[in-house]
Coordinates of C-alpha atoms in Angstrom, one line a residue:
M378 CA 19.7 -9.3 13.2
L379 CA 18.2 -6.5 15.3
E380 CA 17.3 -7.0 18.0
F381 CA 14.0 -4.5 18.9
D382 CA 10.4 -6.8 17.7
S383 CA 8.6 -3.5 17.8
V384 CA 9.4 0.5 17.2
A385 CA 8.3 1.0 20.8
A386 CA 10.8 -0.6 21.6
L387 CA 13.4 0.4 19.4
C388 CA 11.9 4.4 20.4
Q389 CA 11.8 3.2 24.2
A390 CA 15.6 3.0 24.1
A391 CA 16.6 5.6 21.7
R392 CA 14.1 7.9 25.0
Q393 CA 16.0 6.5 27.7
A394 CA 19.8 6.8 26.0
G395 CA 19.0 10.4 24.5
Q396 CA 19.7 8.4 21.3
T397 CA 19.0 9.0 17.2
I398 CA 16.5 5.2 16.2
S399 CA 19.6 5.2 13.6
Q400 CA 22.8 5.4 17.0
V401 CA 20.8 2.6 18.7
A402 CA 20.2 0.2 15.6
L403 CA 24.2 1.1 14.6
D404 CA 25.3 0.4 18.4
S405 CA 23.2 -2.6 18.7
Q406 CA 23.9 -4.1 15.8
A407 CA 27.9 -3.4 16.1
E408 CA 27.4 -5.2 19.7
Q409 CA 25.6 -8.0 18.2
L410 CA 27.9 -8.6 15.1
E411 CA 30.9 -8.8 17.1
R412 CA 32.3 -5.6 14.8
S413 CA 33.1 -2.0 15.4
A414 CA 30.5 0.6 15.0
Q415 CA 33.1 2.5 12.4
E416 CA 33.1 -0.6 10.4
L417 CA 29.6 -0.8 9.9
F418 CA 29.6 2.7 9.1
R419 CA 31.4 2.6 6.2
Q420 CA 29.4 -1.0 5.0
M421 CA 26.4 1.3 4.7
D422 CA 28.3 4.3 3.0
K423 CA 29.2 2.2 0.4
Q424 CA 25.4 0.8 0.7
L425 CA 24.7 4.6 -0.4
E426 CA 27.3 5.1 -2.9
V427 CA 25.4 2.5 -4.8
M428 CA 22.2 4.6 -4.4
C429 CA 23.7 8.0 -6.2
Q430 CA 25.2 5.9 -8.4
S431 CA 22.1 4.4 -9.7
V432 CA 20.5 7.5 -9.7
R433 CA 23.3 8.7 -11.9
T434 CA 22.2 5.4 -13.8
G435 CA 19.5 5.1 -14.4
M436 CA 19.2 9.1 -16.0
D437 CA 20.6 7.7 -19.1
P438 CA 17.5 8.1 -21.7
A439 CA 18.4 5.6 -23.9
L440 CA 18.0 3.2 -20.8
R441 CA 15.8 -0.2 -21.7
S442 CA 14.7 -2.9 -19.4
T443 CA 15.8 -6.6 -21.2
S444 CA 12.2 -6.7 -21.5
G445 CA 11.9 -3.0 -24.0
L446 CA 8.9 -2.5 -21.6
T447 CA 10.3 0.6 -19.5
G448 CA 12.5 2.9 -19.4
G449 CA 13.5 6.0 -20.4
D450 CA 10.5 8.2 -18.1
A451 CA 13.7 9.0 -15.3
A452 CA 15.6 11.4 -17.8
K453 CA 12.1 12.8 -19.3
M454 CA 11.5 13.9 -15.3
L455 CA 14.7 15.0 -14.9
S456 CA 14.1 17.7 -17.8
Y457 CA 10.6 18.5 -16.3
S458 CA 11.6 18.8 -12.6
A459 CA 14.4 21.3 -14.3
A460 CA 10.9 23.7 -15.5
G461 CA 9.8 23.6 -11.9
G462 CA 7.0 21.5 -12.2
L463 CA 3.0 21.4 -10.6
S464 CA 4.6 19.8 -7.2
G465 CA 8.3 22.4 -7.2
S466 CA 11.5 20.9 -8.5
F467 CA 12.7 19.5 -5.3
L468 CA 9.7 16.6 -5.8
T469 CA 9.6 16.1 -8.9
G470 CA 13.5 15.7 -8.5
A471 CA 13.0 13.2 -5.8
M472 CA 10.7 11.4 -8.7
A473 CA 13.0 11.7 -11.6
R474 CA 15.8 9.6 -8.8
A475 CA 13.2 6.7 -7.9
L476 CA 12.1 6.7 -11.5
A477 CA 16.1 6.0 -12.2
V478 CA 17.0 3.5 -10.0
S479 CA 13.8 1.3 -11.1
E480 CA 14.4 1.5 -14.3
Y481 CA 18.2 0.6 -13.5
N482 CA 17.2 -2.4 -11.7
A483 CA 14.4 -3.5 -14.5
A484 CA 17.8 -2.8 -17.1
M485 CA 19.3 -5.7 -14.6
G486 CA 21.5 -2.5 -13.1
R487 CA 23.1 -3.0 -9.9
I488 CA 20.8 -1.3 -6.8
V489 CA 20.5 -1.5 -3.3
A490 CA 17.0 -4.1 -2.6
A491 CA 16.0 -1.5 0.4
P492 CA 14.3 -3.6 1.1
T493 CA 13.4 -5.3 -2.2
A494 CA 14.5 -4.8 -5.5
G495 CA 10.5 -4.4 -6.5
S496 CA 10.9 -1.1 -4.2
C497 CA 14.8 -0.1 -4.8
G498 CA 13.6 3.2 -5.6
I499 CA 12.3 5.2 -2.7
L500 CA 15.1 5.2 -0.1
P501 CA 16.7 6.9 -3.1
G502 CA 14.2 9.5 -4.3
T503 CA 14.4 10.1 -0.9
V504 CA 17.7 10.0 1.3
V505 CA 19.7 10.4 -1.8
T506 CA 17.6 13.7 -3.2
M507 CA 18.4 15.3 0.5
L508 CA 21.7 14.5 0.0
E509 CA 22.2 15.8 -3.0
E510 CA 19.9 18.8 -2.8
G511 CA 22.4 20.0 0.0
L512 CA 19.8 19.3 3.0
C513 CA 21.7 17.6 4.9
D514 CA 25.7 15.8 5.1
R515 CA 27.2 12.2 3.9
R516 CA 27.1 10.8 7.6
A517 CA 23.5 11.9 8.3
A518 CA 22.5 9.9 5.1
V519 CA 24.3 7.3 6.2
M520 CA 22.7 7.0 9.4
A521 CA 19.0 7.7 7.8
L522 CA 19.8 4.5 6.6
F523 CA 20.3 3.1 9.6
T524 CA 16.9 4.3 10.4
A525 CA 15.2 2.9 7.8
G526 CA 17.6 -0.8 8.0
A527 CA 15.6 -1.0 11.9
I528 CA 12.5 0.4 10.3
G529 CA 12.1 -2.4 7.9
M530 CA 13.8 -5.4 10.2
V531 CA 11.2 -4.6 12.7
I532 CA 8.4 -4.4 9.2
A533 CA 10.0 -8.0 8.5
Q534 CA 10.0 -9.7 11.4
R535 CA 6.7 -8.8 12.5
A536 CA 4.7 -9.0 9.1
S537 CA 6.1 -8.8 5.8
I538 CA 8.3 -7.3 3.2
S539 CA 7.5 -9.6 0.0
G540 CA 5.4 -9.6 -2.3
A541 CA 4.9 -12.5 -3.1
Q542 CA 3.3 -12.9 1.1
G543 CA 2.2 -10.2 1.5
G544 CA 1.5 -7.9 -1.4
C545 CA 2.5 -4.7 -2.7
Q546 CA 2.0 -3.2 0.6
A547 CA 5.0 -5.0 2.1
E548 CA 7.3 -4.0 -1.0
C549 CA 6.5 -0.4 -1.3
G550 CA 4.7 0.1 2.1
S551 CA 8.2 -1.0 3.3
A552 CA 10.2 1.2 1.7
C553 CA 7.8 4.2 2.3
A554 CA 7.5 3.5 5.8
M555 CA 11.1 3.1 6.3
A556 CA 11.7 6.4 4.2
A557 CA 9.4 8.8 6.4
A558 CA 10.6 7.7 9.5
A559 CA 14.3 8.3 8.2
L560 CA 13.3 11.9 6.7
V561 CA 12.1 12.6 10.2
E562 CA 15.6 12.0 11.5
L563 CA 16.9 13.8 9.0
R564 CA 14.6 16.8 9.9
G565 CA 16.0 16.9 13.3
G566 CA 12.8 14.9 14.6
T567 CA 11.7 12.6 17.1
P568 CA 12.4 9.4 17.0
E569 CA 8.5 9.2 18.1
Q570 CA 7.9 11.4 15.3
S571 CA 9.7 9.1 12.9
A572 CA 7.3 6.3 14.2
H573 CA 4.4 8.4 13.3
A574 CA 5.7 8.5 10.4
C575 CA 6.4 5.2 9.7
A576 CA 2.6 4.4 10.6
M577 CA 1.1 7.1 8.4
A578 CA 3.2 5.4 5.7
I579 CA 2.0 1.9 6.3
K580 CA -1.7 3.3 7.1
N581 CA -2.1 5.1 3.3
Q582 CA -0.2 1.9 1.4
L583 CA -2.4 -0.7 3.5
G584 CA -3.7 -3.3 0.9
L585 CA -1.8 -1.8 -2.3
V586 CA -1.3 -5.2 -4.5
C587 CA 1.2 -7.2 -6.3
D588 CA 0.1 -7.6 -10.3
P589 CA 3.3 -7.0 -12.1
V590 CA 2.0 -7.3 -16.0
A591 CA 4.1 -10.2 -17.6
G592 CA 5.5 -11.5 -13.9
L593 CA 7.9 -8.6 -14.3
V594 CA 9.1 -6.2 -11.4
E595 CA 8.2 -2.9 -13.8
I596 CA 4.5 -2.6 -14.5
P597 CA 3.1 -1.0 -12.0
C598 CA 6.2 -1.0 -10.2
I599 CA 8.4 1.1 -11.1
K600 CA 5.5 4.3 -10.7
R601 CA 4.4 2.7 -7.3
N602 CA 8.4 4.0 -6.0
V603 CA 7.7 7.3 -7.4
A604 CA 4.3 7.3 -5.6
G605 CA 6.2 5.8 -2.7
V606 CA 8.2 8.5 -2.7
S607 CA 6.0 11.4 -2.3
L608 CA 4.0 9.8 0.0
A609 CA 7.3 9.5 2.1
F610 CA 7.6 13.0 2.3
T611 CA 3.9 13.9 2.9
C612 CA 4.0 11.4 5.7
A613 CA 7.2 13.0 7.2
D614 CA 5.9 16.2 6.9
L615 CA 2.7 15.7 9.0
A616 CA 4.4 13.9 11.6
L617 CA 7.0 16.8 11.9
A618 CA 4.1 18.7 12.1
G619 CA 3.4 17.0 14.9
V620 CA 0.1 15.2 13.6
E621 CA 0.1 11.8 15.4
S622 CA -1.0 8.4 14.2
K623 CA -4.3 7.7 16.0
I624 CA -2.8 3.7 15.9
P625 CA 0.3 2.6 17.1
V626 CA 2.6 2.4 14.5
D627 CA 3.1 -1.8 15.4
E628 CA -0.4 -1.8 15.3
C629 CA -0.6 -0.6 11.9
I630 CA 1.9 -3.1 11.1
D631 CA 0.2 -5.8 12.6
A632 CA -2.9 -4.8 10.2
M633 CA -0.4 -5.0 7.1
G634 CA 0.7 -8.1 8.2
Q635 CA -3.2 -9.4 8.5
V636 CA -4.5 -8.0 5.2
G637 CA -1.2 -9.6 3.3
D638 CA -2.7 -13.0 4.5
S639 CA -6.3 -12.2 3.3
L640 CA -4.8 -11.4 -0.1
P641 CA -6.2 -13.9 -2.6
C642 CA -2.8 -15.4 -4.1
A643 CA -3.7 -13.3 -7.5
L644 CA -2.6 -10.6 -5.8
K645 CA 0.9 -11.4 -4.5
E646 CA 3.0 -11.2 -6.8
T647 CA 1.6 -14.1 -9.2
A648 CA 0.5 -12.0 -12.3
Q649 CA -3.1 -13.3 -11.9
G650 CA -4.6 -10.9 -11.5
G651 CA -5.1 -6.7 -11.2
L652 CA -3.3 -4.4 -13.3
A653 CA -1.4 -7.7 -15.2
V654 CA -4.9 -9.6 -16.3
T655 CA -5.9 -6.1 -18.0
P656 CA -6.5 -6.3 -21.6
T657 CA -3.0 -4.5 -22.2
G658 CA -1.8 -6.2 -19.4
L659 CA -2.3 -9.8 -21.1
K660 CA -1.2 -8.3 -24.4
L661 CA 2.1 -7.0 -23.1
R662 CA 2.7 -10.5 -21.5
E663 CA 2.4 -11.8 -25.3
Q664 CA 4.7 -9.0 -26.3
V665 CA 7.5 -10.2 -24.5
F666 CA 7.0 -14.0 -23.8
G667 CA 4.9 -14.6 -26.7
T668 CA 1.6 -16.5 -27.0
Q669 CA 0.9 -19.2 -23.9
P670 CA 0.1 -21.9 -24.3

């Protein structure tokens, strides 16, 4: 387990050592687990490879989830990306990757839960995009996952990464914050800038509910992964431009925990509220499971 209980402590340790958040996280885990940094790096590299493979496999236009509700949208987005799109080929390509991994998860494919299966498309949508678009090398991409992991572990300690406990803000919101911090480091930003990106990501996902249609991690989860990718790039750009969060990141995390505790049970992965109980949401549930008694 990472020893830091706040992002501020992570940044302070990095600043004092003259290192990145990722290096501090790697060295700390190596010491605590009594394993070499090289061994942990290789293990994380395997996680990155799983992400890359899930991106590739998830682009199959014939891919469908076991419920039949989702699949094939990543391929559509990839084709659209080739033409540029309103957001340009880079961002639309990142969206396609997020869709691919999320749809592959819904089809029971092998993914990396980062930090959860419901938010599994956000980190690949950002870090794999940076790697495949030639904006970082393999080592930097692996190290970026250590940065994301360190942020995720702080969030898990101070708030939650579970939709059942904190709503989708705890899943896609946490993943977005993790990805934003990692992106800043990949572009040469400071630990403090990573912290600001993380804070802004959390602030913009605060209160996001978990309302899966039919109780499945598909609708609206998959498209929320796409939104999370877009927001991660946005918050990273803000931080790299020198924009700062007026609310410190750890206070943002604490606020997310408080909001999660305040959400009613119907909006925390129970499929008893939100989009899950719209007329169409109920029809889709009946389509998958039949008429409920």
